[in-house]
Coordinates of C-alpha atoms and ligand atoms in Angstrom, one line a residue:
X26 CA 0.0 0.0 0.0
X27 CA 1.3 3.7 -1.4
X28 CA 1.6 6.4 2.0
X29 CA -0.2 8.6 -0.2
X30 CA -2.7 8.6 -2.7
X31 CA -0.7 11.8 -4.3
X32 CA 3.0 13.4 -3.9
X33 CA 3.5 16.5 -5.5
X34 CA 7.3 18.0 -6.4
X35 CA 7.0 21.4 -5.8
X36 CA 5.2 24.3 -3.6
X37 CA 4.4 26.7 -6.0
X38 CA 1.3 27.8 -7.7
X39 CA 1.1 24.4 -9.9
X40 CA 2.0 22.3 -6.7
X41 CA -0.1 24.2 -4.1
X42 CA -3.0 24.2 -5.7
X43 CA -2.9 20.8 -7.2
X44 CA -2.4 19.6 -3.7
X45 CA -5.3 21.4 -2.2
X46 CA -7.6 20.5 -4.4
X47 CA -6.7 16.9 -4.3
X48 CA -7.4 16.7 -0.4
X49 CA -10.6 18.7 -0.8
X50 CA -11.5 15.9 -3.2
X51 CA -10.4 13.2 -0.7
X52 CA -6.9 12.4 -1.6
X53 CA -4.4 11.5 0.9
X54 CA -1.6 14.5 -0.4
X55 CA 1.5 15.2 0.4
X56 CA 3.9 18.1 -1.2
X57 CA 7.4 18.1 -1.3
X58 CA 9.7 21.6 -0.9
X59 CA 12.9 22.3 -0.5
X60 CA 12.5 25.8 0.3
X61 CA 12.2 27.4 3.9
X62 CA 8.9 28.8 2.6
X63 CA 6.0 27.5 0.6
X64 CA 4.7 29.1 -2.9
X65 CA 7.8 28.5 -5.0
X66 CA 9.4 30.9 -7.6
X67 CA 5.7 33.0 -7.8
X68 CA 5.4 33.7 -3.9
X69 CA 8.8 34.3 -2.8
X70 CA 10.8 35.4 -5.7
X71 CA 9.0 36.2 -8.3
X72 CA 4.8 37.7 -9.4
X73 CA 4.8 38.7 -5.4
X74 CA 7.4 41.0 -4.5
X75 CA 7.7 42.2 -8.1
X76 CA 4.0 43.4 -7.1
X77 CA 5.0 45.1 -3.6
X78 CA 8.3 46.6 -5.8
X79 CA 5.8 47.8 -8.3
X80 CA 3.3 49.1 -6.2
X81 CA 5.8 51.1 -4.0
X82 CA 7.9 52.8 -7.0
X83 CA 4.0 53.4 -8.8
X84 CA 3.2 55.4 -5.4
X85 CA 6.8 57.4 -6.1
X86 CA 5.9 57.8 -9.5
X87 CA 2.6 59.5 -9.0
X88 CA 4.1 62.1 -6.3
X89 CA 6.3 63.0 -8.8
X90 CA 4.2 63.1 -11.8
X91 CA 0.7 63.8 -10.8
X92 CA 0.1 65.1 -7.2
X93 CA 1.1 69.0 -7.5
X94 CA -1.4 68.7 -10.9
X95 CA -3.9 67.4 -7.8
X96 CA -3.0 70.3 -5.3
X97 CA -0.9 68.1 -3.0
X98 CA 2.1 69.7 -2.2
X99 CA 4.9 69.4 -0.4
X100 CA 7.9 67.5 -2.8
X101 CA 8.6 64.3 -2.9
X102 CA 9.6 61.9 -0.5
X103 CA 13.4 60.1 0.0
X104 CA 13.4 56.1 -0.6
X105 CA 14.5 54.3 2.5
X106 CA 15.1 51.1 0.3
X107 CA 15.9 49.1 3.4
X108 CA 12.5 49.4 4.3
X109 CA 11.4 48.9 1.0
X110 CA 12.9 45.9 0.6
X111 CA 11.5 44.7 4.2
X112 CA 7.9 46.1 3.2
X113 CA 8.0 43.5 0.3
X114 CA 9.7 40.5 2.3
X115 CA 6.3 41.0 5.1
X116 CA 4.1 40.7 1.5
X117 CA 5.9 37.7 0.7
X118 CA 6.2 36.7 4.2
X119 CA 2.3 37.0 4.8
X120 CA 1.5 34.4 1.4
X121 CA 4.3 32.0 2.2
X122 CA 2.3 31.5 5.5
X123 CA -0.6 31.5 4.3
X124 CA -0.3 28.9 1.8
X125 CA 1.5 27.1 5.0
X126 CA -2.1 27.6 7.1
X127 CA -3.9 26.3 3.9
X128 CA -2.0 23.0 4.0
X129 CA -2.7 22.4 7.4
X130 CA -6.3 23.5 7.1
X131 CA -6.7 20.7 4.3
X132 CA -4.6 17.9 6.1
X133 CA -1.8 17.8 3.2
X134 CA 1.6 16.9 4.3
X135 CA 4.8 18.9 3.7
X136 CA 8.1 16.9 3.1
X137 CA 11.1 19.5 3.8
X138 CA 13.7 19.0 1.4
X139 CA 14.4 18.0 -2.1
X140 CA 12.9 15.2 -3.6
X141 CA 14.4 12.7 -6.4
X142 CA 11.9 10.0 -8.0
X143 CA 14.0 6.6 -7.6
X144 CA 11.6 4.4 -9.7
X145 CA 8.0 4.8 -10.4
X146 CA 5.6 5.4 -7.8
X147 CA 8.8 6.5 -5.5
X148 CA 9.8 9.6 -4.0
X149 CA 12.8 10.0 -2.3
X150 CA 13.3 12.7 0.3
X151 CA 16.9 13.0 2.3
X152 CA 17.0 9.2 3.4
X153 CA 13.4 8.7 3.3
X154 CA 12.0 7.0 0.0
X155 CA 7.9 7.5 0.5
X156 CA 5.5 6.4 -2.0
X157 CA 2.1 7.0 -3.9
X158 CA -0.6 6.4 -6.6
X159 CA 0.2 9.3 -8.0
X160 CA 3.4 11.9 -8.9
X161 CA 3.3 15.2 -9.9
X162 CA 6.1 17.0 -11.2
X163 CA 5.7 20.4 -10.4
X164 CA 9.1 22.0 -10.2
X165 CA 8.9 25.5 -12.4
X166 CA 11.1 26.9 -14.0
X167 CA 14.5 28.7 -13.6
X168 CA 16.3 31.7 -15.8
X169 CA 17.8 30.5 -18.7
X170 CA 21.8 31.4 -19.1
X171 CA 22.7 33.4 -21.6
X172 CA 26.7 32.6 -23.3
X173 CA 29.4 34.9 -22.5
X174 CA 27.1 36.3 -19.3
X175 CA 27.9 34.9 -15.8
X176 CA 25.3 35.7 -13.2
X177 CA 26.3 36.4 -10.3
X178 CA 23.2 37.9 -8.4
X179 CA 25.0 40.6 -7.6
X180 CA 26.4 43.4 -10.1
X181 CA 24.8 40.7 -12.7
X182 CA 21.5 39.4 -11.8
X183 CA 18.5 37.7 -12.7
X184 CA 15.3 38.5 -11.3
X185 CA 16.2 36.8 -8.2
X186 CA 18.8 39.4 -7.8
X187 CA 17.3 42.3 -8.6
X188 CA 14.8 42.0 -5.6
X189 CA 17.4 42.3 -3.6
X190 CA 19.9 44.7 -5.1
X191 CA 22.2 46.5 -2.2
X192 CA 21.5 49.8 -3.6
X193 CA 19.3 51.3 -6.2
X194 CA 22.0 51.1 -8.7
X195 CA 22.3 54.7 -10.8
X196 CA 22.5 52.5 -14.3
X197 CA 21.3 49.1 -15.2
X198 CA 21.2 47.3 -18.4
X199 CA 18.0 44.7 -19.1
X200 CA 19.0 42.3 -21.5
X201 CA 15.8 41.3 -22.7
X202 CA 12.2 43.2 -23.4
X203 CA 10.2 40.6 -22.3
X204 CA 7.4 40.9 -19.1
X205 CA 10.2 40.6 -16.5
X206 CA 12.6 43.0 -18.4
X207 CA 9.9 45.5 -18.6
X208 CA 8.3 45.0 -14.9
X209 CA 11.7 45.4 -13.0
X210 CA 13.3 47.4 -15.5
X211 CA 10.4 49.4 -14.4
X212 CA 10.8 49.6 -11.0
X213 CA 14.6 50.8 -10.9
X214 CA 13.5 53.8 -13.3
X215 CA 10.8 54.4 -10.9
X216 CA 13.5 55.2 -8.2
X217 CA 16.1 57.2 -10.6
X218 CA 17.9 54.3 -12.5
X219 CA 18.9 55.3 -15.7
X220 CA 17.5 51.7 -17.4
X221 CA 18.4 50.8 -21.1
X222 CA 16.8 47.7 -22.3
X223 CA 18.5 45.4 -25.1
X224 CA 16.4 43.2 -27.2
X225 CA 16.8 40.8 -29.8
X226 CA 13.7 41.7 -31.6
X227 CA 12.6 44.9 -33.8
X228 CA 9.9 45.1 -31.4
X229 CA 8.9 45.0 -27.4
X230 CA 7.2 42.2 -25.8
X231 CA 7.5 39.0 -28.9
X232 CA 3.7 37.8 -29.1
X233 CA 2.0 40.9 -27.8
X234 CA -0.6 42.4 -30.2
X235 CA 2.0 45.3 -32.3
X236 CA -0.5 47.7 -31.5
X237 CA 0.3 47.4 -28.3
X238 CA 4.0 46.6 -28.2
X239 CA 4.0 50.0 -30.3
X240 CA 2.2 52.4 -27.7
X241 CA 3.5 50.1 -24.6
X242 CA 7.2 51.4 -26.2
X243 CA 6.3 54.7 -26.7
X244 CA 4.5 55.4 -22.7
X245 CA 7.6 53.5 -21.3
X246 CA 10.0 55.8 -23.5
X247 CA 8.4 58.6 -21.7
X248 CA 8.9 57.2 -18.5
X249 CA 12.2 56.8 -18.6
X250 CA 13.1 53.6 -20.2
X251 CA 15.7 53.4 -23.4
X252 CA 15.4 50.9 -25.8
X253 CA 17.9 49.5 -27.9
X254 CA 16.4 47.2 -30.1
X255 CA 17.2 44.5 -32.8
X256 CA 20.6 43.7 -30.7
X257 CA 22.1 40.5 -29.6
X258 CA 23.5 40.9 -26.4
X259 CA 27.4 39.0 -26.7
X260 CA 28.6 39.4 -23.2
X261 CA 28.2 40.7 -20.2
X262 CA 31.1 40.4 -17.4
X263 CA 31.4 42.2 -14.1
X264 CA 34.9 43.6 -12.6
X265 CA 34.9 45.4 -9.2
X266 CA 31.3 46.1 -8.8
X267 CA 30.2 47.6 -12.5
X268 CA 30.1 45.5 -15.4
X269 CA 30.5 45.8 -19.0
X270 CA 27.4 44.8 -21.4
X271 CA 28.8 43.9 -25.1
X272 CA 26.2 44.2 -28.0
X273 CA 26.3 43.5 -32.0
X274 CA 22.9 45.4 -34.1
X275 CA 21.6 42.8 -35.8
X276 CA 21.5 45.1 -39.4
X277 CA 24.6 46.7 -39.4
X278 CA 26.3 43.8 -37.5
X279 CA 28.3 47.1 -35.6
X280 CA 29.1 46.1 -32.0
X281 CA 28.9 48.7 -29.0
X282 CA 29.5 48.1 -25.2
X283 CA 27.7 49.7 -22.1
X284 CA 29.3 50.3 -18.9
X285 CA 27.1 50.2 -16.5
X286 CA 26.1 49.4 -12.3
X287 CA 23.6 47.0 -12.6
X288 CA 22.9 44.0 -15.8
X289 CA 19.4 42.4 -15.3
X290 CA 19.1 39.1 -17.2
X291 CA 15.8 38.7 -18.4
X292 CA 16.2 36.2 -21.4
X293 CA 13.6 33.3 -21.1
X294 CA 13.2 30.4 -18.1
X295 CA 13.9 26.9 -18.9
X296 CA 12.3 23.9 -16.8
X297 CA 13.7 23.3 -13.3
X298 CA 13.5 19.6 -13.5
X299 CA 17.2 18.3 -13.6
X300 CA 18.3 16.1 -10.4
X301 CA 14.7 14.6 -10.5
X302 CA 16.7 11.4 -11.4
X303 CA 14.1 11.6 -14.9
X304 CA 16.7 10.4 -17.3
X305 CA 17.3 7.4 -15.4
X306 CA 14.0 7.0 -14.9
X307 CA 13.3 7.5 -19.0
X308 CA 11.0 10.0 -18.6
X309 CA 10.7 11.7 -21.9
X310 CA 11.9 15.0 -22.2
X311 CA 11.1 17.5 -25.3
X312 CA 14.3 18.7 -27.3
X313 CA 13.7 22.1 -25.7
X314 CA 13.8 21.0 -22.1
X315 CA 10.3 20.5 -21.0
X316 CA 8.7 17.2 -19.9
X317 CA 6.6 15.6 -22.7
X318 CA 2.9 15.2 -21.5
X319 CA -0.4 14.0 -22.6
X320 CA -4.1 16.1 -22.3
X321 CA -4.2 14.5 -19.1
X322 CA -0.5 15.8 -17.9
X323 CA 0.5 12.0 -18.1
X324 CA 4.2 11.4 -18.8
X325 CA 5.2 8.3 -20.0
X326 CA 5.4 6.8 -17.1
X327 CA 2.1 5.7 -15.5
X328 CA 1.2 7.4 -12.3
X329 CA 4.0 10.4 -12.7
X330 CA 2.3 13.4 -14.0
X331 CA 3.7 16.9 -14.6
X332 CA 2.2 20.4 -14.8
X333 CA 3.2 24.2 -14.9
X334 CA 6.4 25.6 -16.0
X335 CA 7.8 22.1 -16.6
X336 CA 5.5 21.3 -19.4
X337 CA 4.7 23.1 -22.6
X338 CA 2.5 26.4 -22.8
X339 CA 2.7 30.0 -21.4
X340 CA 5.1 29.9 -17.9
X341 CA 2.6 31.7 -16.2
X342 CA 1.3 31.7 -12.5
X343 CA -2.6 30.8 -13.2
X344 CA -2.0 28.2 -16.3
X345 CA 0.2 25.9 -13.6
X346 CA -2.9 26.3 -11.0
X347 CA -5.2 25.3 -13.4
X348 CA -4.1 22.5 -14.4
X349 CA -2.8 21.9 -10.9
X350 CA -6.7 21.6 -10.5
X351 CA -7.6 19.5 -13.7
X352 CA -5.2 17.5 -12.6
X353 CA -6.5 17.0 -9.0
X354 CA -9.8 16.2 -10.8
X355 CA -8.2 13.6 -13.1
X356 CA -6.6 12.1 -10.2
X357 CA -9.6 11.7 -8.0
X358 CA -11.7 9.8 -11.1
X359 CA -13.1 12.7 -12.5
X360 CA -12.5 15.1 -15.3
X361 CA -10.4 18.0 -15.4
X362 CA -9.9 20.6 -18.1
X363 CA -8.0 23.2 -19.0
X364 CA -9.1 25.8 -21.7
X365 CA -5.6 26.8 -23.1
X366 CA -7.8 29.6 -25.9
X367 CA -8.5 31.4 -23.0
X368 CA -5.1 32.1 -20.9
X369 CA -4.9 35.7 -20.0
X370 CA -1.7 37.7 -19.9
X371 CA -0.8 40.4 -17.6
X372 CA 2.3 43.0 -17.6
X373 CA 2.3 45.0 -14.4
X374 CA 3.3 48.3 -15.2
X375 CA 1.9 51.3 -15.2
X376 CA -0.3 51.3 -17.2
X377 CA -1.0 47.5 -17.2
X378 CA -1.0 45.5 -20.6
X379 CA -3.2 42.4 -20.5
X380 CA -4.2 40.5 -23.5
X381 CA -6.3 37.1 -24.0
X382 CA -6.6 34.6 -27.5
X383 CA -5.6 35.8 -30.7
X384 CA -3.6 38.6 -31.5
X385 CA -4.4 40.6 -35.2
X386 CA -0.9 39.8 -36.5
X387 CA -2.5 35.7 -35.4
X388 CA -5.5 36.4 -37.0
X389 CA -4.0 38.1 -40.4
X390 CA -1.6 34.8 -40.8
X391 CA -4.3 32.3 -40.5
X392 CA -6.4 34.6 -42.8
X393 CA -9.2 34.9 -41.0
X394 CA -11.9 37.7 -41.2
X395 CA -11.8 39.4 -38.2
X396 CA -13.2 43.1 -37.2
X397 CA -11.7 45.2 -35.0
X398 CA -13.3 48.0 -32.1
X399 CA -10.8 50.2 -30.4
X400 CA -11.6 52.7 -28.0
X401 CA -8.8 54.8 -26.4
X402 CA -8.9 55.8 -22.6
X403 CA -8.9 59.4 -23.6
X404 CA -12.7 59.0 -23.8
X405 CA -13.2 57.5 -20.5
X406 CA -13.9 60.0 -17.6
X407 CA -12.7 57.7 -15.0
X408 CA -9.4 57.3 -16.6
X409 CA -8.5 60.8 -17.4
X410 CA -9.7 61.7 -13.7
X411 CA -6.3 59.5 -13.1
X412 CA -4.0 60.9 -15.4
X413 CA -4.1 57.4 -17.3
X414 CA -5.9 58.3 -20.8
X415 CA -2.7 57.1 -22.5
X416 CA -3.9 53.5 -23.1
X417 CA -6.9 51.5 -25.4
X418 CA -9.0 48.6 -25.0
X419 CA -8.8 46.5 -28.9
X420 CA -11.2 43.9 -29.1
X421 CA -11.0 41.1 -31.9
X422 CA -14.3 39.6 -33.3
X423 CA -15.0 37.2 -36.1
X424 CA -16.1 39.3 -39.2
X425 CA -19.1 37.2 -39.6
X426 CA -20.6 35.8 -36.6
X427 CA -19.2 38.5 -33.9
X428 CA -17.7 36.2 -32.0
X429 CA -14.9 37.3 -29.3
X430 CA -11.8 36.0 -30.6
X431 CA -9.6 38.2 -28.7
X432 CA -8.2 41.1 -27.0
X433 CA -5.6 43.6 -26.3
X434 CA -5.8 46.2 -23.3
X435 CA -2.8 48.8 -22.5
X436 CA -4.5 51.2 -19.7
X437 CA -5.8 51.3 -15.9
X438 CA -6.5 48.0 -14.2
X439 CA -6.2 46.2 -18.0
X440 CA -4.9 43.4 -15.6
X441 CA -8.5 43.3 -13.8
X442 CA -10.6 44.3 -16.7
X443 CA -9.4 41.7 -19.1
X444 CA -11.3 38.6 -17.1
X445 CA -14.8 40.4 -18.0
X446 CA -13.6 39.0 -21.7
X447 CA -12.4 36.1 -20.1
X448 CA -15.9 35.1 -18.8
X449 CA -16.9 36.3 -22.3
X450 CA -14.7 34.4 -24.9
X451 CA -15.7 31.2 -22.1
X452 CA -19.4 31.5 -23.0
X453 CA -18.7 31.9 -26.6
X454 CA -19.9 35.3 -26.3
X455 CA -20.3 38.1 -29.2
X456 CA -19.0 41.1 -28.7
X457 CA -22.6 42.6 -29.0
X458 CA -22.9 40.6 -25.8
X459 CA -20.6 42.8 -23.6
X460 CA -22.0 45.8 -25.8
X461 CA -25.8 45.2 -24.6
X462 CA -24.5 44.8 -21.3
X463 CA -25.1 47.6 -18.7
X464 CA -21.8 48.2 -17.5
X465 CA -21.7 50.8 -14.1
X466 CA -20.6 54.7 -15.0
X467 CA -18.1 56.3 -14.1
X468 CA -15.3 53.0 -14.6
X469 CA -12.9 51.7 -16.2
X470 CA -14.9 49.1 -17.5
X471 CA -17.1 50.9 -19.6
X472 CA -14.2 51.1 -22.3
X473 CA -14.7 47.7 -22.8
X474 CA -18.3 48.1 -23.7
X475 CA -16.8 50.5 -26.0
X476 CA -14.5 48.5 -27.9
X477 CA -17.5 46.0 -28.1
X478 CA -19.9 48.7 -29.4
X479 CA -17.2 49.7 -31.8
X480 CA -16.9 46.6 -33.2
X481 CA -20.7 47.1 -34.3
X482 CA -22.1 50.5 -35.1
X483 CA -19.7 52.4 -32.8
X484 CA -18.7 53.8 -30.0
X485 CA -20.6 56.5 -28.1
X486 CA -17.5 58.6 -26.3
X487 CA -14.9 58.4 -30.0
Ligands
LIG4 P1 10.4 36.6 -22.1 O1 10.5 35.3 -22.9 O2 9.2 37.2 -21.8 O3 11.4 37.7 -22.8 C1 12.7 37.5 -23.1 C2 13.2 38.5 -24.1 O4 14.6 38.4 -24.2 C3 12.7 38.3 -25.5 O5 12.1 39.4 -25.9 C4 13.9 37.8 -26.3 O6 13.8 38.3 -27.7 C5 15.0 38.6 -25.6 N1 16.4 38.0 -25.8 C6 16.7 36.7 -25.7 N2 18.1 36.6 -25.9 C7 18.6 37.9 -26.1 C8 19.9 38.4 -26.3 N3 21.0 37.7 -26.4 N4 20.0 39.8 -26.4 C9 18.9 40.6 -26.3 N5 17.7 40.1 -26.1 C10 17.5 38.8 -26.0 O7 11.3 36.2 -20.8 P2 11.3 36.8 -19.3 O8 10.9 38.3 -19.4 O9 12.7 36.5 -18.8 O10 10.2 36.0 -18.6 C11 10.3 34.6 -18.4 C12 8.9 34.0 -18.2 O11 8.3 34.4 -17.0 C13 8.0 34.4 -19.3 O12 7.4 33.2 -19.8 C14 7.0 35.3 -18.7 O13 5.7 35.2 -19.2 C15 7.0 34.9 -17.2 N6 6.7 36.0 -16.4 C16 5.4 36.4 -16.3 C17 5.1 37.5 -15.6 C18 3.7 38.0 -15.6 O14 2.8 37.3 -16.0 N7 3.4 39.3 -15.3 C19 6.0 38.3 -14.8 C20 7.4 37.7 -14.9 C21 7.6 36.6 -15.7

């Protein structure tokens, strides 16, 4: 007899939720971590104290910009980073517990320390080899490397480092324009850095609607932010506390090196899965280092299962927990789902960027007929009462049946206000749909029901 019906690898939003679910639903769980602290990469070095980071330098950002336009005077106040920095570790401190008060709440065992899978069905922790029904390999991800750059979480740092910086270094390089580049290269500028960020690409944030990515570059150009794009980073090595950042433009092939206080590598993750013991278990892996599942997270291997960063897909907080809960489902004998056509994205900066299903440049290659309604901030009251008109709402629809096949958001709250297409797109919705739909005045909301009405006879504020 197994000690538990499930063991799951890993505490963070994949793993947690997989595990709670399974013991609501009656399984015997246990979860493995290594860490001191539950919630993995997400809670403790990652989507939470970026938020706490973000929020703090957003409140610095607004005395500065906006409050003498409001009447509120009285100059800006000094950064105690110290006590930023131990304002974000009490955010992360107060989820890491919780998630420990939700595992004791639903019975589900922790194993401290780092787990190996000896043979199927097996998972060994220190000396200790326990065993269950079911495995779930729910590791995440790390940051990828990047030749010719050694990290050393100090001068040069990946996002783990730059949470923790010593000082709010007066120049940083981002190698990358992707959502981590642009969320902490975000913060530092926020507090005075003088941020350039390096990208591959002809273009911010690969993927995103170029809409967006177009007016995302522009607002964070104004902020602060300089871009150097259609570069290939070559090297980046640190002597005595600065480093020096080596770059060759794609077109002209010229190279050009930075000197600068700070690098931030924000390149890509790669699965966190090696010292599982999975090659000498033959568990097969994908040639670009993620675990090869089935629809029903099955690896070859009957009884292990894998989720999250590990496997294919976005490497994104709230695709790992759901199918940490279709998973849970699937284990307990029933049926769990994931709909991968609606997986919202969020960047946290101000303003937000969110986006769900197809993009236009999608859409154009598959040649589809698709409409499009835009409406732009500037004509919603609430958002100009803000100072955040800079920003629209871009709503995709199928050019015969009005059908929500996606959308783009770059303004206030586009992180909150992307779900009510969400909820849309997952009832098959029109886009006359959200358009017929009272939506509450004066919010931010109602530029959604603009978008939608523009994607019939119009908007009423354009
Ligand atoms: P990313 O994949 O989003 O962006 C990496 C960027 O680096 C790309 O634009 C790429 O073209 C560029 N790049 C690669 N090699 C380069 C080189 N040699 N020189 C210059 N540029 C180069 O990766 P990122 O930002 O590191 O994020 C990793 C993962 O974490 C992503 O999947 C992201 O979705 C996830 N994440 C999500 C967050 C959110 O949902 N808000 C927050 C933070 C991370």
């Amino acid at each position: 007899m197994a000690n538990y019906d499930a063991i799951i690898i890993g505490s963070g939003p994949g793993g947690y939720v997989c595990a709670i679910r399974a013991a609501q639903l009656g399984l015997n769980v246990a979860v493995v971590e290594g860490r001191e602290t539950l919630g993995g990469t997400c809670l403790n070095v990652g989507c939470i104290p970026s938020k706490a980071l973000l929020h703090a330098t957003h409140q610095l950002h607004e005395v500065h910009e906006n409050h003498e336009k409001m009447g509120l005077m009285g100059g800006a106040p000094t950064v105690d980073w110290a006590r930023m920095l131990a304002y974000k570790d009490d955010v992360v401190g107060q989820n890491t517990k919780g998630i420990e008060f939700l595992f004791k709440k639903n019975k589900i065992t922790w194993l401290k320390g780092w787990a190996t899978i000896p043979a199927p069905g097996q998972v060994k922790v220190g000396e200790d080899i326990h065993t269950a029904k079911n495995i779930v390999i729910a590791t995440g991800s790390e940051a990828s490397s990047l030749p010719g750059v050694t990290v050393d979480e100090k001068v040069i740092v990946t996002s783990t480092g730059a949470l923790t910086l010593n000082n709010i270094p007066k120049t940083m390089v981002v190698i990358g324009a992707g959502v981590i580049g642009l969320e902490l290269g975000s913060v530092y500028a926020r507090l005075g850095t003088e941020v350039t960020v390096i990208e591959y690409l002809d273009a911010i944030t690969p993927g995103m609607d170029a809409d967006v990515a177009k007016t995302f570059q522009r607002i964070l150009s104004k902020q602060g932010l300089k871009f150097i794009l259609g570069a290939a980073v070559q090297s980046a090595t640190a002597t005595k506390g600065r480093a020096k950042v080596t770059y060759k433009l794609r077109k002209t092939e010229a190279e050009a090196t930075i000197e600068t206080d700070c690098v931030l590598v924000a390149t890509g993750r790669k699965p966190y899965i090696s010292g599982l013991g999975l090659e000498a278990l033959g568990v097969e892996i994908l040639p670009r280092g993620q675990i090869k599942t089935d629809a029903h997270f099955t690896t070859n291997i009957n009884g292990l299962y894998a989720i999250g960063d590990a496997i294919t897909g976005p490497m994104l907080a709230h695709k790992a927990e759901d199918e940490g809960m279709a998973l849970a489902e699937i284990m307990a004998g029933k049926s769990g789902h994931v709909n991968y056509a609606v997986i919202p994205g969020v960047i946290y900066t101000t303003p937000e960027v969110s986006s769900v299903g197809f993009t236009e440049e999608q859409l154009k290659s598959e040649g589809r007929a698709y409409k499009v309604g835009k409406f732009s901030f500037m004509g919603n009251a609430r958002a100009k009462a803000v100072f955040q008109g800079d920003g629209f709402v871009k709503i995709l629809a199928d050019a015969a049946t009005d059908r929500i096949l996606g959308a783009h958001i770059i303004g206030p709250m586009a992180g909150d206000l992307i779900h009510e297409i969400c909820v849309a797109m997952e009832f098959g919705s029109s886009a006359q749909d959200i358009a017929l739909t009272c939506h509450a005045h004066p919010t931010y909301s109602e530029a959604v029901r603009e978008a939608a009405l523009a994607c019939g006879d119009g908007a009423i504020h354009a």
